[in-house]
CSV table of C-alpha atoms and ligand atoms in Angstrom, one decimal:
chain,number,residue,atom,x,y,z
A,1,MET,CA,47.3,168.5,155.0
A,2,SER,CA,50.1,166.0,154.0
A,3,PHE,CA,53.1,166.0,156.2
A,4,LYS,CA,56.6,166.1,154.7
A,5,ILE,CA,59.3,164.0,156.2
A,6,LEU,CA,63.0,164.1,155.5
A,7,VAL,CA,65.1,161.0,156.1
A,8,VAL,CA,68.8,161.5,156.5
A,9,ASP,CA,70.8,158.3,156.4
A,10,ASP,CA,73.9,157.3,154.4
A,11,GLU,CA,72.9,153.7,154.1
A,12,GLU,CA,70.5,153.2,151.2
A,13,SER,CA,68.8,150.2,152.7
A,14,VAL,CA,67.9,152.1,155.8
A,15,GLY,CA,67.1,155.5,154.3
A,16,LEU,CA,65.1,154.3,151.4
A,17,GLY,CA,63.5,151.6,153.5
A,18,ILE,CA,62.2,154.1,156.0
A,19,SER,CA,61.0,156.5,153.3
A,20,ARG,CA,59.0,153.8,151.5
A,21,TRP,CA,57.5,152.5,154.7
A,22,LEU,CA,56.3,156.0,155.7
A,23,ILE,CA,54.9,156.8,152.2
A,24,LYS,CA,52.4,154.0,152.9
A,25,ASP,CA,50.9,156.1,155.7
A,26,GLY,CA,50.3,159.0,153.4
A,27,TYR,CA,53.4,161.1,154.2
A,28,GLN,CA,55.5,162.7,151.6
A,29,THR,CA,59.1,161.6,152.2
A,30,THR,CA,62.5,162.5,150.9
A,31,TRP,CA,65.7,160.6,151.5
A,32,VAL,CA,69.1,162.3,151.5
A,33,LYS,CA,72.5,160.7,152.2
A,34,SER,CA,74.4,163.4,154.0
A,35,GLY,CA,74.2,166.2,156.4
A,36,GLU,CA,75.2,168.7,153.8
A,37,GLU,CA,72.5,167.5,151.4
A,38,ALA,CA,70.0,167.7,154.3
A,39,LEU,CA,70.7,171.3,155.0
A,40,GLU,CA,70.5,172.2,151.4
A,41,ARG,CA,67.1,170.5,151.1
A,42,LEU,CA,65.9,172.2,154.3
A,43,THR,CA,66.6,175.7,153.0
A,44,ARG,CA,64.7,174.9,149.8
A,45,GLU,CA,61.7,173.0,151.1
A,46,ASP,CA,59.5,172.8,154.1
A,47,PHE,CA,59.5,169.6,156.2
A,48,HIS,CA,57.6,168.8,159.3
A,49,LEU,CA,59.7,166.0,160.6
A,50,ILE,CA,63.2,164.6,160.2
A,51,PHE,CA,64.6,161.2,160.8
A,52,LEU,CA,68.3,161.7,161.4
A,53,ASP,CA,71.0,159.1,161.5
A,54,LEU,CA,73.6,160.2,164.1
A,55,PHE,CA,76.4,158.4,162.3
A,56,LEU,CA,76.9,160.3,159.1
A,57,PRO,CA,80.1,160.8,157.1
A,58,GLY,CA,81.1,164.5,156.8
A,59,LEU,CA,78.8,166.7,158.8
A,60,SER,CA,77.8,164.2,161.4
A,61,GLY,CA,74.6,163.8,163.4
A,62,ILE,CA,75.1,165.8,166.5
A,63,PRO,CA,76.5,169.0,165.0
A,64,LEU,CA,73.8,168.7,162.3
A,65,LEU,CA,71.1,168.4,164.9
A,66,GLU,CA,72.4,171.5,166.6
A,67,ARG,CA,72.2,173.4,163.3
A,68,ILE,CA,68.7,172.2,162.5
A,69,LYS,CA,67.4,173.1,166.0
A,70,LYS,CA,68.9,176.6,165.6
A,71,GLU,CA,68.0,177.3,162.0
A,72,PHE,CA,64.7,175.4,161.7
A,73,PRO,CA,63.4,175.2,165.3
A,74,ASP,CA,59.8,174.3,164.1
A,75,ILE,CA,60.9,171.0,162.6
A,76,LEU,CA,60.8,168.0,164.9
A,77,VAL,CA,63.7,165.6,164.8
A,78,ILE,CA,63.8,161.9,165.6
A,79,VAL,CA,67.3,160.5,165.8
A,80,LEU,CA,68.5,157.1,164.8
A,81,THR,CA,71.3,155.6,166.9
A,82,ALA,CA,73.2,152.4,166.9
A,83,TYR,CA,71.9,149.7,169.1
A,84,GLY,CA,72.7,150.3,172.7
A,85,ASP,CA,74.2,153.8,172.2
A,86,VAL,CA,72.1,155.3,174.9
A,87,HIS,CA,74.6,158.0,175.7
A,88,MET,CA,74.3,159.5,172.2
A,89,ALA,CA,70.5,159.3,172.3
A,90,VAL,CA,70.4,161.1,175.6
A,91,GLN,CA,72.7,163.8,174.3
A,92,ALA,CA,70.4,164.2,171.2
A,93,MET,CA,67.3,164.5,173.4
A,94,LYS,CA,69.0,167.1,175.5
A,95,MET,CA,69.6,169.1,172.4
A,96,GLY,CA,66.0,169.1,171.5
A,97,ALA,CA,65.4,165.9,169.5
A,98,PHE,CA,61.8,164.8,169.9
A,99,ASP,CA,62.6,161.1,170.3
A,100,TYR,CA,65.0,158.4,169.3
A,101,LEU,CA,65.0,155.0,167.7
A,102,THR,CA,67.7,152.4,167.6
A,103,LYS,CA,68.5,150.8,164.3
A,104,SER,CA,67.1,147.6,165.7
A,105,SER,CA,63.6,149.2,166.2
A,106,ASP,CA,61.0,147.6,164.0
A,107,MET,CA,59.0,149.4,161.4
A,108,GLU,CA,55.8,149.5,163.5
A,109,GLU,CA,57.7,151.4,166.2
A,110,LEU,CA,58.9,153.8,163.5
A,111,ARG,CA,55.3,154.5,162.3
A,112,LEU,CA,54.2,155.0,165.8
A,113,VAL,CA,56.9,157.5,166.7
A,114,ALA,CA,56.3,159.4,163.4
A,115,ARG,CA,52.6,159.6,164.2
A,116,LYS,CA,53.2,160.8,167.7
A,117,ALA,CA,55.6,163.4,166.5
A,118,LEU,CA,53.3,164.8,163.9
A,119,GLU,CA,50.3,164.9,166.3
A,120,THR,CA,52.5,166.9,168.6
A,121,LYS,CA,53.3,169.2,165.7
A,122,GLN,CA,49.6,169.6,164.9
A,123,LEU,CA,49.0,170.5,168.6
A,124,HIS,CA,51.8,173.1,168.5
A,125,ARG,CA,50.1,174.6,165.6
A,126,GLU,CA,46.8,174.7,167.3
A,127,VAL,CA,48.3,176.3,170.4
A,128,LYS,CA,49.9,179.0,168.3
A,129,VAL,CA,46.5,179.6,166.7
A,130,LEU,CA,44.8,179.8,170.0
A,131,ARG,CA,47.4,182.2,171.4
A,132,ALA,CA,46.8,184.4,168.4
A,133,GLU,CA,43.2,184.5,169.3
A,134,ILE,CA,43.4,184.6,173.0
A,135,ASP,CA,43.2,188.4,173.3
A,136,ARG,CA,40.0,188.8,171.4
A,137,HIS,CA,37.0,189.4,173.6
A,138,TYR,CA,34.4,187.8,171.5
A,139,GLU,CA,30.8,187.3,172.3
A,140,ALA,CA,28.0,187.1,169.8
A,141,MET,CA,28.1,184.6,167.1
A,142,THR,CA,25.0,185.8,165.2
A,143,LEU,CA,24.0,189.1,163.9
A,144,VAL,CA,21.1,190.2,166.0
A,145,GLY,CA,18.5,192.3,164.2
A,146,ASN,CA,15.4,192.1,162.2
A,147,SER,CA,15.6,195.2,160.0
A,148,GLN,CA,15.7,195.0,156.2
A,149,GLN,CA,19.3,196.1,156.3
A,150,ILE,CA,20.5,193.5,158.7
A,151,GLN,CA,18.6,190.8,156.9
A,152,GLU,CA,20.4,191.8,153.7
A,153,VAL,CA,23.7,191.5,155.6
A,154,ASN,CA,22.8,188.1,156.8
A,155,PHE,CA,21.8,187.1,153.3
A,156,LEU,CA,25.2,188.2,151.9
A,157,ILE,CA,27.0,186.3,154.8
A,158,LYS,CA,25.1,183.2,153.9
A,159,LYS,CA,25.9,183.5,150.2
A,160,ILE,CA,29.6,184.2,150.6
A,161,SER,CA,30.0,181.5,153.2
A,162,GLN,CA,29.3,178.9,150.5
A,163,ILE,CA,32.2,180.1,148.4
A,164,ASP,CA,35.6,178.4,149.1
A,165,GLN,CA,38.6,180.7,149.2
A,166,CYS,CA,36.6,183.9,149.1
A,167,THR,CA,37.8,187.5,149.2
A,168,VAL,CA,35.5,189.9,151.0
A,169,LEU,CA,35.5,193.5,151.9
A,170,ILE,CA,33.4,194.7,154.8
A,171,VAL,CA,32.8,198.4,155.3
A,172,GLY,CA,31.0,200.3,157.9
A,173,GLU,CA,31.4,202.9,160.7
A,174,SER,CA,33.2,202.0,163.9
A,175,GLY,CA,31.3,199.6,166.2
A,176,THR,CA,28.8,198.5,163.6
A,177,GLY,CA,29.8,194.8,163.8
A,178,LYS,CA,32.3,194.4,160.9
A,179,GLU,CA,34.4,191.9,162.9
A,180,LEU,CA,31.3,190.0,163.9
A,181,VAL,CA,30.3,189.7,160.2
A,182,ALA,CA,33.8,188.4,159.4
A,183,ARG,CA,33.7,185.8,162.2
A,184,THR,CA,30.1,184.8,161.2
A,185,ILE,CA,31.2,184.2,157.6
A,186,HIS,CA,34.1,182.0,158.9
A,187,ARG,CA,31.8,180.1,161.2
A,188,GLN,CA,29.2,179.4,158.6
A,189,SER,CA,31.8,178.3,156.0
A,190,SER,CA,33.3,174.9,155.6
A,191,ARG,CA,36.4,176.3,157.2
A,192,ALA,CA,34.8,176.7,160.6
A,193,ALA,CA,37.0,174.1,162.3
A,194,ASN,CA,40.2,175.8,161.0
A,195,PRO,CA,41.8,178.9,162.3
A,196,PHE,CA,40.3,182.4,162.1
A,197,ILE,CA,43.3,184.7,162.4
A,198,ASP,CA,42.7,188.4,162.8
A,199,ILE,CA,45.2,191.2,162.5
A,200,SER,CA,44.7,194.9,162.7
A,201,CYS,CA,46.7,196.6,160.0
A,202,SER,CA,47.0,199.7,162.1
A,203,ALA,CA,48.5,197.9,165.1
A,204,LEU,CA,52.0,197.6,163.5
A,205,PRO,CA,54.3,199.7,161.5
A,206,ASN,CA,54.2,198.4,157.9
A,207,PRO,CA,57.7,196.7,157.8
A,208,LEU,CA,56.7,194.7,160.9
A,209,MET,CA,53.4,194.0,159.3
A,210,GLU,CA,55.1,192.2,156.4
A,211,SER,CA,57.0,189.9,158.7
A,212,GLU,CA,53.9,189.3,160.9
A,213,LEU,CA,51.9,188.3,157.8
A,214,PHE,CA,54.5,186.5,155.8
A,215,GLY,CA,57.1,185.4,158.3
A,216,PHE,CA,60.8,185.3,157.6
A,217,GLU,CA,63.7,183.0,157.0
A,218,ARG,CA,66.6,182.8,159.4
A,219,GLY,CA,69.1,185.5,158.5
A,220,ALA,CA,66.6,187.6,156.5
A,221,PHE,CA,67.7,190.5,158.7
A,222,THR,CA,70.0,191.0,161.7
A,223,ASP,CA,67.5,189.9,164.3
A,224,ALA,CA,66.2,187.0,162.4
A,225,LYS,CA,67.9,184.3,164.4
A,226,SER,CA,65.5,181.6,163.3
A,227,ARG,CA,62.7,181.1,160.9
A,228,LYS,CA,59.4,182.5,161.9
A,229,LEU,CA,56.1,181.5,160.4
A,230,GLY,CA,53.7,184.3,159.4
A,231,LEU,CA,50.0,184.6,160.2
A,232,VAL,CA,49.2,183.7,156.6
A,233,GLU,CA,50.8,180.3,157.2
A,234,LEU,CA,49.0,179.9,160.5
A,235,ALA,CA,45.7,180.7,158.8
A,236,ASP,CA,46.2,178.0,156.1
A,237,GLY,CA,42.9,176.1,155.7
A,238,GLY,CA,41.1,178.9,157.5
A,239,THR,CA,40.4,182.6,157.2
A,240,LEU,CA,42.6,185.6,157.5
A,241,PHE,CA,40.8,188.8,158.7
A,242,LEU,CA,42.7,192.0,157.8
A,243,ASP,CA,41.1,194.7,159.9
A,244,GLU,CA,41.6,198.4,159.2
A,245,ILE,CA,43.0,197.7,155.8
A,246,GLY,CA,42.9,201.4,154.9
A,247,THR,CA,45.9,202.0,157.1
A,248,LEU,CA,48.3,199.9,155.0
A,249,ASP,CA,50.9,201.9,153.1
A,250,LEU,CA,51.3,201.6,149.3
A,251,ALA,CA,54.2,199.2,149.4
A,252,MET,CA,52.4,196.8,151.7
A,253,GLN,CA,49.3,197.1,149.6
A,254,ALA,CA,51.3,195.9,146.6
A,255,LYS,CA,52.5,192.9,148.5
A,256,LEU,CA,49.0,192.1,149.7
A,257,LEU,CA,47.6,192.4,146.2
A,258,ARG,CA,50.2,189.9,144.9
A,259,PHE,CA,49.3,187.5,147.6
A,260,LEU,CA,45.5,187.9,146.9
A,261,GLU,CA,46.0,187.2,143.3
A,262,GLN,CA,48.4,184.2,143.6
A,263,ARG,CA,47.2,182.9,147.0
A,264,SER,CA,50.9,182.2,147.6
A,265,PHE,CA,53.6,184.2,149.3
A,266,ARG,CA,57.3,184.3,150.2
A,267,ARG,CA,58.7,184.5,153.6
A,268,ILE,CA,61.0,187.6,153.9
A,269,GLY,CA,64.4,186.4,152.8
A,270,GLY,CA,62.9,183.3,151.2
A,271,VAL,CA,63.3,182.2,147.6
A,272,LYS,CA,60.3,180.0,147.1
A,273,ASP,CA,56.6,180.7,146.8
A,274,ILE,CA,54.5,178.9,149.4
A,275,PRO,CA,50.9,178.3,148.4
A,276,VAL,CA,48.2,178.6,151.0
A,277,ASN,CA,44.5,177.9,151.0
A,278,ILE,CA,42.8,180.7,152.8
A,279,SER,CA,39.8,183.0,152.6
A,280,VAL,CA,40.6,186.7,153.1
A,281,ILE,CA,38.3,189.1,154.7
A,282,ALA,CA,39.2,192.8,154.9
A,283,ALA,CA,37.4,195.5,156.9
A,284,THR,CA,37.6,199.2,157.1
A,285,ASN,CA,35.8,202.3,158.2
A,286,ASN,CA,37.7,204.4,155.7
A,287,ASP,CA,36.2,205.4,152.4
A,288,LEU,CA,38.5,203.4,150.2
A,289,GLY,CA,37.0,204.8,147.0
A,290,LYS,CA,38.0,208.3,148.1
A,291,MET,CA,41.4,207.0,149.1
A,292,VAL,CA,41.8,205.6,145.6
A,293,GLU,CA,41.0,209.0,144.1
A,294,GLU,CA,43.5,210.7,146.5
A,295,GLY,CA,46.1,208.2,145.5
A,296,THR,CA,46.6,206.7,149.0
A,297,PHE,CA,45.0,203.3,148.1
A,298,ARG,CA,45.8,201.2,145.1
A,299,HIS,CA,42.9,201.0,142.7
A,300,ASP,CA,43.8,197.4,141.6
A,301,LEU,CA,43.8,196.3,145.3
A,302,TYR,CA,40.5,198.1,145.8
A,303,TYR,CA,38.9,196.3,142.9
A,304,ARG,CA,40.3,193.0,144.0
A,305,LEU,CA,38.8,193.4,147.4
A,306,ASN,CA,35.6,195.0,146.2
A,307,VAL,CA,34.5,191.9,144.3
A,308,PHE,CA,32.2,191.0,147.3
A,309,LEU,CA,31.3,194.0,149.4
A,310,ILE,CA,29.3,193.9,152.6
A,311,ARG,CA,28.2,197.3,153.9
A,312,VAL,CA,27.2,197.2,157.6
A,313,PRO,CA,24.7,199.9,158.2
A,314,PRO,CA,25.1,202.3,161.2
A,315,LEU,CA,22.7,201.7,164.0
A,316,ARG,CA,20.9,205.0,163.6
A,317,GLN,CA,19.6,203.8,160.2
A,318,ARG,CA,18.0,200.7,161.6
A,319,LYS,CA,16.5,201.8,164.9
A,320,GLU,CA,14.0,199.0,164.8
A,321,ASP,CA,16.8,196.7,165.8
A,322,ILE,CA,17.5,198.6,169.0
A,323,PRO,CA,14.9,196.8,171.2
A,324,LEU,CA,16.1,193.4,170.0
A,325,LEU,CA,19.7,194.3,170.6
A,326,VAL,CA,18.9,195.7,174.1
A,327,GLN,CA,17.2,192.4,175.1
A,328,TYR,CA,20.1,190.5,173.6
A,329,PHE,CA,22.6,192.4,175.6
A,330,ILE,CA,20.5,192.2,178.8
A,331,ASN,CA,20.6,188.4,178.4
A,332,LYS,CA,24.3,188.4,177.7
A,333,PHE,CA,25.1,190.5,180.8
A,334,ASN,CA,22.7,188.6,183.0
A,335,HIS,CA,24.8,185.6,182.1
A,336,ASP,CA,28.1,187.4,182.6
A,337,PHE,CA,27.2,189.2,185.8
A,338,HIS,CA,25.0,186.5,187.3
A,339,LYS,CA,22.1,188.9,187.4
A,340,ASN,CA,18.5,188.4,186.6
A,341,ILE,CA,17.2,191.6,185.0
A,342,GLN,CA,14.0,190.9,183.1
A,343,GLY,CA,13.8,193.7,180.7
A,344,ILE,CA,13.7,197.4,180.2
A,345,HIS,CA,11.1,200.0,181.2
A,346,PRO,CA,9.3,201.5,178.1
A,347,GLU,CA,10.4,205.0,179.0
A,348,ALA,CA,14.1,203.9,179.2
A,349,GLN,CA,13.7,202.0,176.0
A,350,LYS,CA,12.4,205.1,174.2
A,351,MET,CA,15.4,207.0,175.4
A,352,LEU,CA,17.6,204.4,173.9
A,353,VAL,CA,15.7,204.3,170.6
A,354,ASP,CA,15.8,208.1,170.3
A,355,TYR,CA,19.5,208.3,170.5
A,356,ASP,CA,21.8,208.3,167.5
A,357,TYR,CA,24.8,206.2,168.5
A,358,PRO,CA,27.9,207.6,166.9
A,359,GLY,CA,29.7,204.6,168.4
A,360,ASN,CA,27.0,202.2,167.0
A,361,ILE,CA,26.4,198.8,168.6
A,362,ARG,CA,29.5,198.9,170.7
A,363,GLU,CA,28.2,202.0,172.3
A,364,LEU,CA,24.7,200.5,172.9
A,365,LYS,CA,26.4,197.5,174.4
A,366,ASN,CA,28.5,199.6,176.7
A,367,ILE,CA,25.4,201.5,177.8
A,368,ILE,CA,23.5,198.4,178.7
A,369,GLU,CA,26.5,196.9,180.5
A,370,ARG,CA,26.8,200.0,182.7
A,371,ALA,CA,23.1,200.2,183.3
A,372,MET,CA,23.1,196.6,184.4
A,373,ILE,CA,25.9,197.2,186.8
A,374,MET,CA,24.1,200.1,188.3
A,375,GLU,CA,20.6,198.6,188.4
A,376,GLU,CA,19.5,197.1,191.7
A,377,GLY,CA,16.0,196.1,190.7
A,378,ASN,CA,14.9,193.7,188.0
A,379,MET,CA,14.2,196.1,185.2
A,380,ILE,CA,16.4,198.7,183.5
A,381,THR,CA,14.8,202.0,184.4
A,382,VAL,CA,15.3,205.6,183.3
A,383,HIS,CA,17.1,206.0,186.6
A,384,SER,CA,19.7,203.4,185.7
A,385,LEU,CA,20.4,205.3,182.5
A,386,ASP,CA,21.1,208.6,184.3
A,387,PHE,CA,24.7,208.5,183.4
A,388,PHE,CA,23.7,208.1,179.7
A,389,ARG,CA,21.3,211.1,179.9
A,390,THR,CA,24.0,213.5,181.1
A,391,MET,CA,26.6,212.1,178.9
A,392,ARG,CA,24.7,212.2,175.6
A,393,PRO,CA,22.4,215.2,175.6
A,394,ASN,CA,19.8,215.1,172.9
A,395,GLY,CA,21.5,212.2,171.1
A,396,GLN,CA,24.3,214.4,169.8
A,397,THR,CA,27.9,213.5,170.0
A,398,LEU,CA,29.7,215.7,172.5
A,399,ARG,CA,31.8,217.1,169.8
A,400,GLN,CA,28.7,218.4,168.2
A,401,VAL,CA,27.5,219.8,171.5
A,402,ALA,CA,30.9,221.5,172.0
A,403,ALA,CA,30.9,222.8,168.4
A,404,ALA,CA,27.4,224.2,168.7
A,405,ASP,CA,28.3,225.9,172.0
A,406,GLU,CA,31.4,227.4,170.5
A,407,PHE,CA,29.4,228.7,167.6
A,408,GLN,CA,26.8,230.3,169.7
A,409,GLY,CA,29.4,231.7,172.0
A,410,GLU,CA,27.8,230.4,175.2
A,411,CYS,CA,27.6,227.2,177.1
A,412,LYS,CA,24.0,226.8,177.8
A,413,THR,CA,22.6,225.8,174.5
A,414,GLU,CA,20.3,222.8,173.9
A,415,ALA,CA,22.0,220.7,176.5
A,416,LYS,CA,22.3,223.5,179.1
A,417,LEU,CA,25.5,222.0,180.2
A,418,LYS,CA,27.7,223.7,182.7
A,419,LEU,CA,31.1,224.6,181.4
A,420,GLU,CA,32.6,222.0,183.7
A,421,GLU,CA,30.3,219.3,182.5
A,422,LEU,CA,31.0,220.2,178.9
A,423,GLU,CA,34.7,219.9,179.5
A,424,ARG,CA,34.2,216.5,181.1
A,425,HIS,CA,32.1,215.2,178.2
A,426,TYR,CA,34.4,216.6,175.6
A,427,ILE,CA,37.4,215.0,177.2
A,428,LEU,CA,35.6,211.7,177.5
A,429,GLU,CA,34.5,211.9,173.8
A,430,VAL,CA,38.1,212.5,172.6
A,431,LEU,CA,39.4,209.7,174.8
A,432,ARG,CA,36.9,207.4,173.3
A,433,GLU,CA,37.7,208.4,169.8
A,434,THR,CA,41.4,207.8,170.4
A,435,GLY,CA,40.7,204.4,171.9
A,436,GLY,CA,41.9,205.7,175.3
A,437,ASN,CA,45.2,206.8,173.9
A,438,LYS,CA,46.0,209.7,176.3
A,439,ALA,CA,49.0,211.1,174.5
A,440,GLN,CA,46.9,211.4,171.3
A,441,ALA,CA,43.9,212.7,173.2
A,442,ALA,CA,46.0,215.4,174.9
A,443,LEU,CA,47.3,216.5,171.5
A,444,ILE,CA,43.8,216.8,170.1
A,445,LEU,CA,42.5,218.6,173.2
A,446,GLY,CA,45.5,220.9,173.1
A,447,ILE,CA,46.4,220.4,176.7
A,448,ALA,CA,49.5,218.9,178.4
A,449,ARG,CA,49.4,215.2,179.2
A,450,SER,CA,49.8,215.9,182.9
A,451,THR,CA,46.7,218.2,182.7
A,452,LEU,CA,44.8,215.4,181.0
A,453,PHE,CA,45.7,212.9,183.7
A,454,LYS,CA,44.6,215.4,186.4
A,455,LYS,CA,41.3,215.9,184.6
A,456,ILE,CA,40.7,212.2,184.2
A,457,LYS,CA,41.2,211.8,187.9
A,458,GLU,CA,39.1,214.9,188.8
A,459,TYR,CA,36.2,213.8,186.6
A,460,GLN,CA,36.6,210.1,187.4
A,461,LEU,CA,36.7,209.3,183.8
A,462,ASN,CA,38.6,206.0,184.2
A,463,ASP,CA,35.4,204.2,185.0
A,464,TYR,CA,34.1,205.1,181.6
A,465,LEU,CA,37.1,204.0,179.6
A,466,GLN,CA,37.3,200.4,178.7
B,501,ATP,N1,24.2,192.6,165.1
B,501,ATP,C1,24.8,192.4,166.2
B,501,ATP,N2,24.3,191.6,167.1
B,501,ATP,C2,25.0,191.4,168.3
B,501,ATP,N3,26.1,192.0,168.6
B,501,ATP,C3,26.7,192.8,167.8
B,501,ATP,C4,26.1,193.1,166.5
B,501,ATP,N4,26.9,193.9,165.8
B,501,ATP,C5,27.9,194.2,166.6
B,501,ATP,N5,27.8,193.5,167.8
B,501,ATP,C6,28.7,193.6,169.0
B,501,ATP,O1,29.1,195.0,169.0
B,501,ATP,C7,30.5,195.1,169.3
B,501,ATP,C8,31.3,195.8,168.2
B,501,ATP,O2,31.3,195.0,167.0
B,501,ATP,P1,32.6,194.8,166.1
B,501,ATP,O3,33.8,194.8,167.0
B,501,ATP,O4,32.3,193.7,165.2
B,501,ATP,O5,32.5,196.2,165.3
B,501,ATP,P2,33.5,196.8,164.3
B,501,ATP,O6,32.7,197.3,163.1
B,501,ATP,O7,34.6,195.8,163.9
B,501,ATP,O8,34.1,198.0,165.0
B,501,ATP,P3,35.5,198.8,164.8
B,501,ATP,O9,35.4,199.5,163.5
B,501,ATP,O10,35.6,199.8,165.9
B,501,ATP,O11,36.6,197.8,164.8
B,501,ATP,C9,31.0,193.6,169.5
B,501,ATP,O12,31.0,193.3,170.9
B,501,ATP,C10,30.0,192.8,168.7
B,501,ATP,O13,29.9,191.5,169.2
B,502,MG,MG1,36.6,195.9,164.4
């Protein structure tokens, strides 16, 4: 990326001299003569660094620096002071200038300071990117599995990774590995060293989503005290992963479509289009085709995303992958928990293969994790899967068990669960489905929140919730 530098100096020999010198190092430079001109340029264009003469006619250096720091806090400023005017330089540094040069500094010093400032800038950007990623608990970097279906997914990943600036749609049930597919595409692509930014479209109300994605200019709305860069900008050069895309409302869908078609965007309150070079990967467990029919998803956005579709199959359709996955997770948790479990007893393995996994790989992973915590010996046995046996009778989801029981009007059907057990399982199931959201779970269960809290405690369900 080419950095842009603004030089503000009323003396042509200095301003132009600095600009020309810096161009040689590959920077794009602009020279302006006054503070007013500088502000005007800054609102129209993005700069990374400013060289600012503190002695300007009209709006002079210090008040100008104050405005720049307030309105464009991301831009670094190096001030130019008269020889020996340390007092002024100190004041500028206190106000947030990155560094200062005196007019007697030589050009080599100037280059050095510019380079240092821009390296710092790059670091700031990387820190931001890392922060954006810090919450993700991410483990596997490859798709484990040998089934025909997973081989096809791996083949598609390989193909699409070779395309620059791709747009991909990943669909599949919850826990099948959609995010893992997205990260693998990024990792296998030429963008691997650049940011992978993920955002869940359901995490934020749509108006906030827009500012999170595209950022805003200072003054775009009441609280916009300074410019904020959006995730799209942070992802420049890398990949943007839009998870749960089916939850975007129609207005936001239109904005996203515009962005996908032009690969440029406007910050909220901004007037210019900013181009970015990013790959976009969207994922959903909704049936977008159906949503298009129902009018809740734009058909044009659907077709734009659907150009390259990857369907991640549910685990129950590729049971032959289960033993491999089990071994993979055993190795992983051996590492995480400093354990040395060698494998799984055939009987226990059969139990795992026979089960249907409504929560897909995430569920299998959780089961192995828990079994490994419980296991004292060096093999996972049927015994260490006791919790799983009672939780998941006959491989049905607990909702199905509950529904079947209701239908038959008694509580000792296939699973022969006691009423109390059934309640416990059902609550756990709903809590899992709502991602642990107790308010929502209480609503679905039709009980008061306080009752739910009591039951969670009584049945010791907290241990089962991540
Ligand atoms: N083929 C696989 N090999 C190894 N680990 C996998 C595989 N598929 C998924 N996982 C692991 O399973 C867990 C769930 O996967 P992931 O978060 O990618 O699913 P998802 O489809 O995005 O789920 P959701 O729809 O709930 O967001 C993760 O810990 C992931 O690393
Ligand atoms: Mg996901």
